mmCIF file with all atom_site columns, C-alpha atoms and ligand atoms in Angstrom:
data_model
loop_
_atom_site.group_PDB
_atom_site.id
_atom_site.type_symbol
_atom_site.label_atom_id
_atom_site.label_alt_id
_atom_site.label_comp_id
_atom_site.label_asym_id
_atom_site.label_entity_id
_atom_site.label_seq_id
_atom_site.pdbx_PDB_ins_code
_atom_site.Cartn_x
_atom_site.Cartn_y
_atom_site.Cartn_z
_atom_site.occupancy
_atom_site.B_iso_or_equiv
_atom_site.pdbx_formal_charge
_atom_site.auth_seq_id
_atom_site.auth_comp_id
_atom_site.auth_asym_id
_atom_site.auth_atom_id
_atom_site.pdbx_PDB_model_num
ATOM   1   C  CA  . UNK A 1 1   ? 0.075  -0.062 0.023   1.00 90.00 ? 1   UNK A CA  1
ATOM   2   C  CA  . UNK A 1 2   ? 1.396  3.330  -0.930  1.00 97.00 ? 2   UNK A CA  1
ATOM   3   C  CA  . UNK A 1 3   ? 0.458  6.519  0.716   1.00 98.00 ? 3   UNK A CA  1
ATOM   4   C  CA  . UNK A 1 4   ? 2.444  9.300  -1.259  1.00 98.00 ? 4   UNK A CA  1
ATOM   5   C  CA  . UNK A 1 5   ? 3.783  8.827  -4.706  1.00 98.00 ? 5   UNK A CA  1
ATOM   6   C  CA  . UNK A 1 6   ? 6.124  11.210 -6.364  1.00 98.00 ? 6   UNK A CA  1
ATOM   7   C  CA  . UNK A 1 7   ? 6.534  11.205 -10.146 1.00 98.00 ? 7   UNK A CA  1
ATOM   8   C  CA  . UNK A 1 8   ? 9.509  12.789 -11.651 1.00 98.00 ? 8   UNK A CA  1
ATOM   9   C  CA  . UNK A 1 9   ? 8.437  14.481 -15.036 1.00 96.00 ? 9   UNK A CA  1
ATOM   10  C  CA  . UNK A 1 10  ? 10.795 15.971 -17.608 1.00 93.00 ? 10  UNK A CA  1
ATOM   11  C  CA  . UNK A 1 11  ? 8.261  16.181 -20.453 1.00 92.00 ? 11  UNK A CA  1
ATOM   12  C  CA  . UNK A 1 12  ? 9.829  13.096 -22.383 1.00 92.00 ? 12  UNK A CA  1
ATOM   13  C  CA  . UNK A 1 13  ? 7.874  10.163 -23.700 1.00 92.00 ? 13  UNK A CA  1
ATOM   14  C  CA  . UNK A 1 14  ? 9.601  8.117  -20.873 1.00 94.00 ? 14  UNK A CA  1
ATOM   15  C  CA  . UNK A 1 15  ? 8.285  10.507 -18.180 1.00 95.00 ? 15  UNK A CA  1
ATOM   16  C  CA  . UNK A 1 16  ? 4.865  10.431 -19.908 1.00 95.00 ? 16  UNK A CA  1
ATOM   17  C  CA  . UNK A 1 17  ? 4.673  6.737  -19.174 1.00 96.00 ? 17  UNK A CA  1
ATOM   18  C  CA  . UNK A 1 18  ? 6.012  7.358  -15.600 1.00 98.00 ? 18  UNK A CA  1
ATOM   19  C  CA  . UNK A 1 19  ? 3.227  9.785  -15.163 1.00 97.00 ? 19  UNK A CA  1
ATOM   20  C  CA  . UNK A 1 20  ? 0.492  7.567  -16.324 1.00 97.00 ? 20  UNK A CA  1
ATOM   21  C  CA  . UNK A 1 21  ? 1.923  4.639  -14.283 1.00 98.00 ? 21  UNK A CA  1
ATOM   22  C  CA  . UNK A 1 22  ? 2.077  6.960  -11.135 1.00 98.00 ? 22  UNK A CA  1
ATOM   23  C  CA  . UNK A 1 23  ? -1.447 8.217  -11.774 1.00 98.00 ? 23  UNK A CA  1
ATOM   24  C  CA  . UNK A 1 24  ? -2.709 4.545  -12.167 1.00 97.00 ? 24  UNK A CA  1
ATOM   25  C  CA  . UNK A 1 25  ? -0.979 3.535  -8.920  1.00 98.00 ? 25  UNK A CA  1
ATOM   26  C  CA  . UNK A 1 26  ? -2.295 6.505  -6.947  1.00 98.00 ? 26  UNK A CA  1
ATOM   27  C  CA  . UNK A 1 27  ? -5.823 5.714  -7.888  1.00 97.00 ? 27  UNK A CA  1
ATOM   28  C  CA  . UNK A 1 28  ? -5.371 2.102  -6.986  1.00 96.00 ? 28  UNK A CA  1
ATOM   29  C  CA  . UNK A 1 29  ? -3.853 2.872  -3.650  1.00 97.00 ? 29  UNK A CA  1
ATOM   30  C  CA  . UNK A 1 30  ? -5.782 6.070  -2.890  1.00 97.00 ? 30  UNK A CA  1
ATOM   31  C  CA  . UNK A 1 31  ? -2.342 7.711  -2.512  1.00 98.00 ? 31  UNK A CA  1
ATOM   32  C  CA  . UNK A 1 32  ? -1.500 11.377 -2.808  1.00 98.00 ? 32  UNK A CA  1
ATOM   33  C  CA  . UNK A 1 33  ? 0.372  12.185 -6.023  1.00 98.00 ? 33  UNK A CA  1
ATOM   34  C  CA  . UNK A 1 34  ? 3.084  14.692 -6.135  1.00 98.00 ? 34  UNK A CA  1
ATOM   35  C  CA  . UNK A 1 35  ? 4.865  16.056 -9.242  1.00 98.00 ? 35  UNK A CA  1
ATOM   36  C  CA  . UNK A 1 36  ? 8.442  17.195 -9.401  1.00 97.00 ? 36  UNK A CA  1
ATOM   37  C  CA  . UNK A 1 37  ? 10.184 18.936 -12.283 1.00 95.00 ? 37  UNK A CA  1
ATOM   38  C  CA  . UNK A 1 38  ? 13.270 20.813 -12.844 1.00 93.00 ? 38  UNK A CA  1
ATOM   39  C  CA  . UNK A 1 39  ? 13.497 22.920 -16.001 1.00 88.00 ? 39  UNK A CA  1
ATOM   40  C  CA  . UNK A 1 40  ? 16.886 22.275 -17.652 1.00 78.00 ? 40  UNK A CA  1
ATOM   41  C  CA  . UNK A 1 41  ? 18.755 25.423 -18.731 1.00 68.00 ? 41  UNK A CA  1
ATOM   42  C  CA  . UNK A 1 42  ? 20.911 25.037 -21.824 1.00 60.00 ? 42  UNK A CA  1
ATOM   43  C  CA  . UNK A 1 43  ? 21.664 28.846 -22.242 1.00 46.00 ? 43  UNK A CA  1
ATOM   44  C  CA  . UNK A 1 44  ? 20.643 30.738 -24.480 1.00 49.00 ? 44  UNK A CA  1
ATOM   45  C  CA  . UNK A 1 45  ? 17.852 28.061 -24.481 1.00 54.00 ? 45  UNK A CA  1
ATOM   46  C  CA  . UNK A 1 46  ? 15.624 26.684 -21.968 1.00 61.00 ? 46  UNK A CA  1
ATOM   47  C  CA  . UNK A 1 47  ? 14.306 23.199 -22.447 1.00 63.00 ? 47  UNK A CA  1
ATOM   48  C  CA  . UNK A 1 48  ? 10.562 22.911 -21.653 1.00 62.00 ? 48  UNK A CA  1
ATOM   49  C  CA  . UNK A 1 49  ? 9.757  19.330 -22.551 1.00 61.00 ? 49  UNK A CA  1
ATOM   50  C  CA  . UNK A 1 50  ? 10.454 18.780 -26.150 1.00 61.00 ? 50  UNK A CA  1
ATOM   51  C  CA  . UNK A 1 51  ? 10.078 22.408 -26.716 1.00 60.00 ? 51  UNK A CA  1
ATOM   52  C  CA  . UNK A 1 52  ? 13.149 24.801 -26.809 1.00 61.00 ? 52  UNK A CA  1
ATOM   53  C  CA  . UNK A 1 53  ? 12.627 28.413 -26.569 1.00 63.00 ? 53  UNK A CA  1
ATOM   54  C  CA  . UNK A 1 54  ? 14.994 31.235 -27.265 1.00 60.00 ? 54  UNK A CA  1
ATOM   55  C  CA  . UNK A 1 55  ? 15.864 33.454 -24.171 1.00 57.00 ? 55  UNK A CA  1
ATOM   56  C  CA  . UNK A 1 56  ? 18.335 36.361 -23.523 1.00 56.00 ? 56  UNK A CA  1
ATOM   57  C  CA  . UNK A 1 57  ? 20.679 34.795 -20.928 1.00 61.00 ? 57  UNK A CA  1
ATOM   58  C  CA  . UNK A 1 58  ? 20.992 34.046 -18.229 1.00 68.00 ? 58  UNK A CA  1
ATOM   59  C  CA  . UNK A 1 59  ? 17.166 33.349 -17.738 1.00 71.00 ? 59  UNK A CA  1
ATOM   60  C  CA  . UNK A 1 60  ? 15.515 34.889 -14.811 1.00 77.00 ? 60  UNK A CA  1
ATOM   61  C  CA  . UNK A 1 61  ? 14.053 33.104 -12.024 1.00 78.00 ? 61  UNK A CA  1
ATOM   62  C  CA  . UNK A 1 62  ? 10.577 34.168 -13.372 1.00 82.00 ? 62  UNK A CA  1
ATOM   63  C  CA  . UNK A 1 63  ? 11.473 32.610 -16.792 1.00 79.00 ? 63  UNK A CA  1
ATOM   64  C  CA  . UNK A 1 64  ? 12.545 29.256 -15.117 1.00 79.00 ? 64  UNK A CA  1
ATOM   65  C  CA  . UNK A 1 65  ? 9.380  29.165 -13.067 1.00 81.00 ? 65  UNK A CA  1
ATOM   66  C  CA  . UNK A 1 66  ? 7.292  29.980 -16.089 1.00 85.00 ? 66  UNK A CA  1
ATOM   67  C  CA  . UNK A 1 67  ? 8.978  27.287 -18.048 1.00 84.00 ? 67  UNK A CA  1
ATOM   68  C  CA  . UNK A 1 68  ? 8.403  24.797 -15.335 1.00 87.00 ? 68  UNK A CA  1
ATOM   69  C  CA  . UNK A 1 69  ? 4.799  25.715 -14.871 1.00 89.00 ? 69  UNK A CA  1
ATOM   70  C  CA  . UNK A 1 70  ? 4.134  25.322 -18.746 1.00 88.00 ? 70  UNK A CA  1
ATOM   71  C  CA  . UNK A 1 71  ? 5.260  21.716 -18.575 1.00 90.00 ? 71  UNK A CA  1
ATOM   72  C  CA  . UNK A 1 72  ? 3.780  20.849 -15.328 1.00 93.00 ? 72  UNK A CA  1
ATOM   73  C  CA  . UNK A 1 73  ? 0.411  22.414 -16.205 1.00 93.00 ? 73  UNK A CA  1
ATOM   74  C  CA  . UNK A 1 74  ? 0.100  19.992 -18.922 1.00 91.00 ? 74  UNK A CA  1
ATOM   75  C  CA  . UNK A 1 75  ? 1.076  16.980 -16.783 1.00 94.00 ? 75  UNK A CA  1
ATOM   76  C  CA  . UNK A 1 76  ? -1.524 18.061 -14.172 1.00 96.00 ? 76  UNK A CA  1
ATOM   77  C  CA  . UNK A 1 77  ? -4.305 18.111 -16.937 1.00 94.00 ? 77  UNK A CA  1
ATOM   78  C  CA  . UNK A 1 78  ? -3.264 14.614 -18.157 1.00 93.00 ? 78  UNK A CA  1
ATOM   79  C  CA  . UNK A 1 79  ? -3.384 13.231 -14.578 1.00 95.00 ? 79  UNK A CA  1
ATOM   80  C  CA  . UNK A 1 80  ? -6.817 14.742 -13.959 1.00 95.00 ? 80  UNK A CA  1
ATOM   81  C  CA  . UNK A 1 81  ? -8.078 13.244 -17.063 1.00 93.00 ? 81  UNK A CA  1
ATOM   82  C  CA  . UNK A 1 82  ? -7.240 9.854  -15.408 1.00 91.00 ? 82  UNK A CA  1
ATOM   83  C  CA  . UNK A 1 83  ? -9.525 10.869 -12.350 1.00 94.00 ? 83  UNK A CA  1
ATOM   84  C  CA  . UNK A 1 84  ? -6.545 11.811 -10.107 1.00 96.00 ? 84  UNK A CA  1
ATOM   85  C  CA  . UNK A 1 85  ? -5.794 15.083 -8.414  1.00 95.00 ? 85  UNK A CA  1
ATOM   86  C  CA  . UNK A 1 86  ? -2.209 16.208 -7.972  1.00 97.00 ? 86  UNK A CA  1
ATOM   87  C  CA  . UNK A 1 87  ? -1.468 17.144 -4.282  1.00 97.00 ? 87  UNK A CA  1
ATOM   88  C  CA  . UNK A 1 88  ? 1.645  19.060 -4.747  1.00 97.00 ? 88  UNK A CA  1
ATOM   89  C  CA  . UNK A 1 89  ? 3.715  20.544 -7.635  1.00 95.00 ? 89  UNK A CA  1
ATOM   90  C  CA  . UNK A 1 90  ? 7.504  20.970 -6.884  1.00 95.00 ? 90  UNK A CA  1
ATOM   91  C  CA  . UNK A 1 91  ? 9.549  23.107 -9.377  1.00 92.00 ? 91  UNK A CA  1
ATOM   92  C  CA  . UNK A 1 92  ? 13.174 24.220 -8.956  1.00 89.00 ? 92  UNK A CA  1
ATOM   93  C  CA  . UNK A 1 93  ? 16.172 24.967 -11.045 1.00 82.00 ? 93  UNK A CA  1
ATOM   94  C  CA  . UNK A 1 94  ? 18.401 22.701 -8.873  1.00 87.00 ? 94  UNK A CA  1
ATOM   95  C  CA  . UNK A 1 95  ? 19.999 19.590 -10.469 1.00 92.00 ? 95  UNK A CA  1
ATOM   96  C  CA  . UNK A 1 96  ? 17.138 17.026 -11.044 1.00 96.00 ? 96  UNK A CA  1
ATOM   97  C  CA  . UNK A 1 97  ? 18.374 14.045 -8.879  1.00 98.00 ? 97  UNK A CA  1
ATOM   98  C  CA  . UNK A 1 98  ? 19.206 15.826 -5.648  1.00 97.00 ? 98  UNK A CA  1
ATOM   99  C  CA  . UNK A 1 99  ? 15.892 17.713 -6.056  1.00 97.00 ? 99  UNK A CA  1
ATOM   100 C  CA  . UNK A 1 100 ? 13.856 14.674 -6.629  1.00 98.00 ? 100 UNK A CA  1
ATOM   101 C  CA  . UNK A 1 101 ? 15.478 12.859 -3.627  1.00 98.00 ? 101 UNK A CA  1
ATOM   102 C  CA  . UNK A 1 102 ? 14.896 15.915 -1.394  1.00 98.00 ? 102 UNK A CA  1
ATOM   103 C  CA  . UNK A 1 103 ? 11.468 16.338 -2.437  1.00 98.00 ? 103 UNK A CA  1
ATOM   104 C  CA  . UNK A 1 104 ? 10.814 12.607 -1.748  1.00 98.00 ? 104 UNK A CA  1
ATOM   105 C  CA  . UNK A 1 105 ? 11.936 13.064 1.805   1.00 98.00 ? 105 UNK A CA  1
ATOM   106 C  CA  . UNK A 1 106 ? 10.029 16.273 2.316   1.00 98.00 ? 106 UNK A CA  1
ATOM   107 C  CA  . UNK A 1 107 ? 6.826  14.822 1.053   1.00 98.00 ? 107 UNK A CA  1
ATOM   108 C  CA  . UNK A 1 108 ? 7.376  11.740 2.796   1.00 98.00 ? 108 UNK A CA  1
ATOM   109 C  CA  . UNK A 1 109 ? 7.008  9.660  -0.438  1.00 98.00 ? 109 UNK A CA  1
ATOM   110 C  CA  . UNK A 1 110 ? 7.050  5.920  -0.167  1.00 98.00 ? 110 UNK A CA  1
ATOM   111 C  CA  . UNK A 1 111 ? 7.251  5.445  -3.912  1.00 98.00 ? 111 UNK A CA  1
ATOM   112 C  CA  . UNK A 1 112 ? 9.175  7.452  -6.559  1.00 98.00 ? 112 UNK A CA  1
ATOM   113 C  CA  . UNK A 1 113 ? 8.229  6.863  -10.256 1.00 98.00 ? 113 UNK A CA  1
ATOM   114 C  CA  . UNK A 1 114 ? 10.398 7.922  -12.967 1.00 98.00 ? 114 UNK A CA  1
ATOM   115 C  CA  . UNK A 1 115 ? 11.263 6.973  -16.657 1.00 97.00 ? 115 UNK A CA  1
ATOM   116 C  CA  . UNK A 1 116 ? 14.244 4.793  -17.423 1.00 95.00 ? 116 UNK A CA  1
ATOM   117 C  CA  . UNK A 1 117 ? 15.315 7.276  -19.895 1.00 93.00 ? 117 UNK A CA  1
ATOM   118 C  CA  . UNK A 1 118 ? 14.473 11.113 -20.509 1.00 91.00 ? 118 UNK A CA  1
ATOM   119 C  CA  . UNK A 1 119 ? 15.213 13.883 -22.752 1.00 88.00 ? 119 UNK A CA  1
ATOM   120 C  CA  . UNK A 1 120 ? 18.918 12.775 -23.163 1.00 86.00 ? 120 UNK A CA  1
ATOM   121 C  CA  . UNK A 1 121 ? 20.189 11.265 -26.564 1.00 72.00 ? 121 UNK A CA  1
ATOM   122 C  CA  . UNK A 1 122 ? 22.617 8.796  -25.405 1.00 74.00 ? 122 UNK A CA  1
ATOM   123 C  CA  . UNK A 1 123 ? 20.338 5.782  -26.173 1.00 70.00 ? 123 UNK A CA  1
ATOM   124 C  CA  . UNK A 1 124 ? 23.307 3.204  -25.689 1.00 66.00 ? 124 UNK A CA  1
ATOM   125 C  CA  . UNK A 1 125 ? 22.788 3.481  -21.931 1.00 73.00 ? 125 UNK A CA  1
ATOM   126 C  CA  . UNK A 1 126 ? 19.983 1.499  -20.307 1.00 84.00 ? 126 UNK A CA  1
ATOM   127 C  CA  . UNK A 1 127 ? 19.356 4.096  -17.546 1.00 89.00 ? 127 UNK A CA  1
ATOM   128 C  CA  . UNK A 1 128 ? 19.703 7.755  -17.656 1.00 93.00 ? 128 UNK A CA  1
ATOM   129 C  CA  . UNK A 1 129 ? 21.912 9.651  -15.198 1.00 94.00 ? 129 UNK A CA  1
ATOM   130 C  CA  . UNK A 1 130 ? 18.846 10.811 -13.329 1.00 96.00 ? 130 UNK A CA  1
ATOM   131 C  CA  . UNK A 1 131 ? 17.211 7.582  -13.068 1.00 96.00 ? 131 UNK A CA  1
ATOM   132 C  CA  . UNK A 1 132 ? 20.545 5.904  -11.950 1.00 96.00 ? 132 UNK A CA  1
ATOM   133 C  CA  . UNK A 1 133 ? 21.059 8.646  -9.148  1.00 97.00 ? 133 UNK A CA  1
ATOM   134 C  CA  . UNK A 1 134 ? 17.631 8.592  -7.929  1.00 98.00 ? 134 UNK A CA  1
ATOM   135 C  CA  . UNK A 1 135 ? 17.647 4.748  -7.791  1.00 97.00 ? 135 UNK A CA  1
ATOM   136 C  CA  . UNK A 1 136 ? 20.995 4.824  -5.842  1.00 97.00 ? 136 UNK A CA  1
ATOM   137 C  CA  . UNK A 1 137 ? 19.875 7.426  -3.388  1.00 98.00 ? 137 UNK A CA  1
ATOM   138 C  CA  . UNK A 1 138 ? 16.201 6.836  -2.860  1.00 98.00 ? 138 UNK A CA  1
ATOM   139 C  CA  . UNK A 1 139 ? 15.228 5.836  0.672   1.00 98.00 ? 139 UNK A CA  1
ATOM   140 C  CA  . UNK A 1 140 ? 11.962 4.438  -0.482  1.00 98.00 ? 140 UNK A CA  1
ATOM   141 C  CA  . UNK A 1 141 ? 10.712 2.286  -3.309  1.00 98.00 ? 141 UNK A CA  1
ATOM   142 C  CA  . UNK A 1 142 ? 11.543 3.416  -6.679  1.00 98.00 ? 142 UNK A CA  1
ATOM   143 C  CA  . UNK A 1 143 ? 10.066 2.443  -9.854  1.00 98.00 ? 143 UNK A CA  1
ATOM   144 C  CA  . UNK A 1 144 ? 11.780 3.243  -13.333 1.00 97.00 ? 144 UNK A CA  1
ATOM   145 C  CA  . UNK A 1 145 ? 9.436  2.578  -16.297 1.00 96.00 ? 145 UNK A CA  1
ATOM   146 C  CA  . UNK A 1 146 ? 10.236 2.030  -19.979 1.00 90.00 ? 146 UNK A CA  1
HETATM 147 P  P1  . ATP B 2 .   ? 20.784 11.900 -19.371 1.00 73.11 ? 1   ATP B P1  1
HETATM 148 O  O1  . ATP B 2 .   ? 19.959 13.051 -18.824 1.00 73.11 ? 1   ATP B O1  1
HETATM 149 O  O2  . ATP B 2 .   ? 21.727 11.163 -18.421 1.00 73.11 ? 1   ATP B O2  1
HETATM 150 O  O3  . ATP B 2 .   ? 21.447 12.218 -20.624 1.00 73.11 ? 1   ATP B O3  1
HETATM 151 P  P2  . ATP B 2 .   ? 18.308 10.812 -20.021 1.00 73.11 ? 1   ATP B P2  1
HETATM 152 O  O4  . ATP B 2 .   ? 17.814 12.107 -20.144 1.00 73.11 ? 1   ATP B O4  1
HETATM 153 O  O5  . ATP B 2 .   ? 17.935 9.832  -21.061 1.00 73.11 ? 1   ATP B O5  1
HETATM 154 O  O6  . ATP B 2 .   ? 19.879 10.807 -19.754 1.00 73.11 ? 1   ATP B O6  1
HETATM 155 P  P3  . ATP B 2 .   ? 17.364 10.788 -17.423 1.00 73.11 ? 1   ATP B P3  1
HETATM 156 O  O7  . ATP B 2 .   ? 17.754 12.316 -17.314 1.00 73.11 ? 1   ATP B O7  1
HETATM 157 O  O8  . ATP B 2 .   ? 18.026 10.033 -16.197 1.00 73.11 ? 1   ATP B O8  1
HETATM 158 O  O9  . ATP B 2 .   ? 17.711 10.129 -18.818 1.00 73.11 ? 1   ATP B O9  1
HETATM 159 O  O10 . ATP B 2 .   ? 15.751 10.755 -17.360 1.00 73.11 ? 1   ATP B O10 1
HETATM 160 C  C1  . ATP B 2 .   ? 15.151 9.505  -16.641 1.00 73.11 ? 1   ATP B C1  1
HETATM 161 C  C2  . ATP B 2 .   ? 13.866 10.056 -15.924 1.00 73.11 ? 1   ATP B C2  1
HETATM 162 O  O11 . ATP B 2 .   ? 14.127 10.971 -14.890 1.00 73.11 ? 1   ATP B O11 1
HETATM 163 C  C3  . ATP B 2 .   ? 12.915 10.817 -16.713 1.00 73.11 ? 1   ATP B C3  1
HETATM 164 O  O12 . ATP B 2 .   ? 12.037 9.843  -17.586 1.00 73.11 ? 1   ATP B O12 1
HETATM 165 C  C4  . ATP B 2 .   ? 12.166 11.526 -15.704 1.00 73.11 ? 1   ATP B C4  1
HETATM 166 O  O13 . ATP B 2 .   ? 11.232 10.599 -15.054 1.00 73.11 ? 1   ATP B O13 1
HETATM 167 C  C5  . ATP B 2 .   ? 13.269 11.837 -14.736 1.00 73.11 ? 1   ATP B C5  1
HETATM 168 N  N1  . ATP B 2 .   ? 13.847 13.299 -14.861 1.00 73.11 ? 1   ATP B N1  1
HETATM 169 C  C6  . ATP B 2 .   ? 14.890 13.555 -15.707 1.00 73.11 ? 1   ATP B C6  1
HETATM 170 N  N2  . ATP B 2 .   ? 15.101 14.691 -15.742 1.00 73.11 ? 1   ATP B N2  1
HETATM 171 C  C7  . ATP B 2 .   ? 14.286 15.362 -15.037 1.00 73.11 ? 1   ATP B C7  1
HETATM 172 C  C8  . ATP B 2 .   ? 13.985 16.591 -14.747 1.00 73.11 ? 1   ATP B C8  1
HETATM 173 N  N3  . ATP B 2 .   ? 14.685 17.687 -15.157 1.00 73.11 ? 1   ATP B N3  1
HETATM 174 N  N4  . ATP B 2 .   ? 12.804 16.979 -13.950 1.00 73.11 ? 1   ATP B N4  1
HETATM 175 C  C9  . ATP B 2 .   ? 12.217 16.080 -13.435 1.00 73.11 ? 1   ATP B C9  1
HETATM 176 N  N5  . ATP B 2 .   ? 12.251 14.713 -13.696 1.00 73.11 ? 1   ATP B N5  1
HETATM 177 C  C10 . ATP B 2 .   ? 13.443 14.422 -14.489 1.00 73.11 ? 1   ATP B C10 1
HETATM 178 MG MG1 . MG  B 3 .   ? 17.997 13.729 -18.851 1.00 73.11 ? 2   MG  B MG1 1
#
């Protein structure tokens, strides 16, 4: 029985599967579902899911926040369509893995769900760096989905 599920979302197809899985599990277990996202800045671009927008650099805190909100809004709508409410949205421009692990502790998550891979292009590796680091560091159950 899971009480609090945290899903890490970067806008990739893999994260999309993680989102669906996490929403399904939250429904079955009656668990609270939290969403975590860290917009990745690749100056002078900011990556918001598969969408890249041109920015003057460095991006301001407001631009980072807006980029994060853009992608999490979409995720929240998709979860809602599955009949599940999102209990918390956590956005930061920290490194993804430490922020995911820290948010898991703060929300007392008993399950973290994330994609096996993300937006990265190194398809030779079975696990991306974020899913590896989170699997290593998690103090609770951790599910990586394909
Ligand atoms: P790499 O980033 O190491 O080149 P990758 O992008 O293919 O490889 P990861 O970044 O490890 O793989 O992504 C695996 C999963 O981790 C994603 O499907 C998503 O669930 C989560 N994740 C990755 N980056 C972020 C992020 N910036 N914010 C939230 N979750 C993330
Ligand atoms: Mg990545």
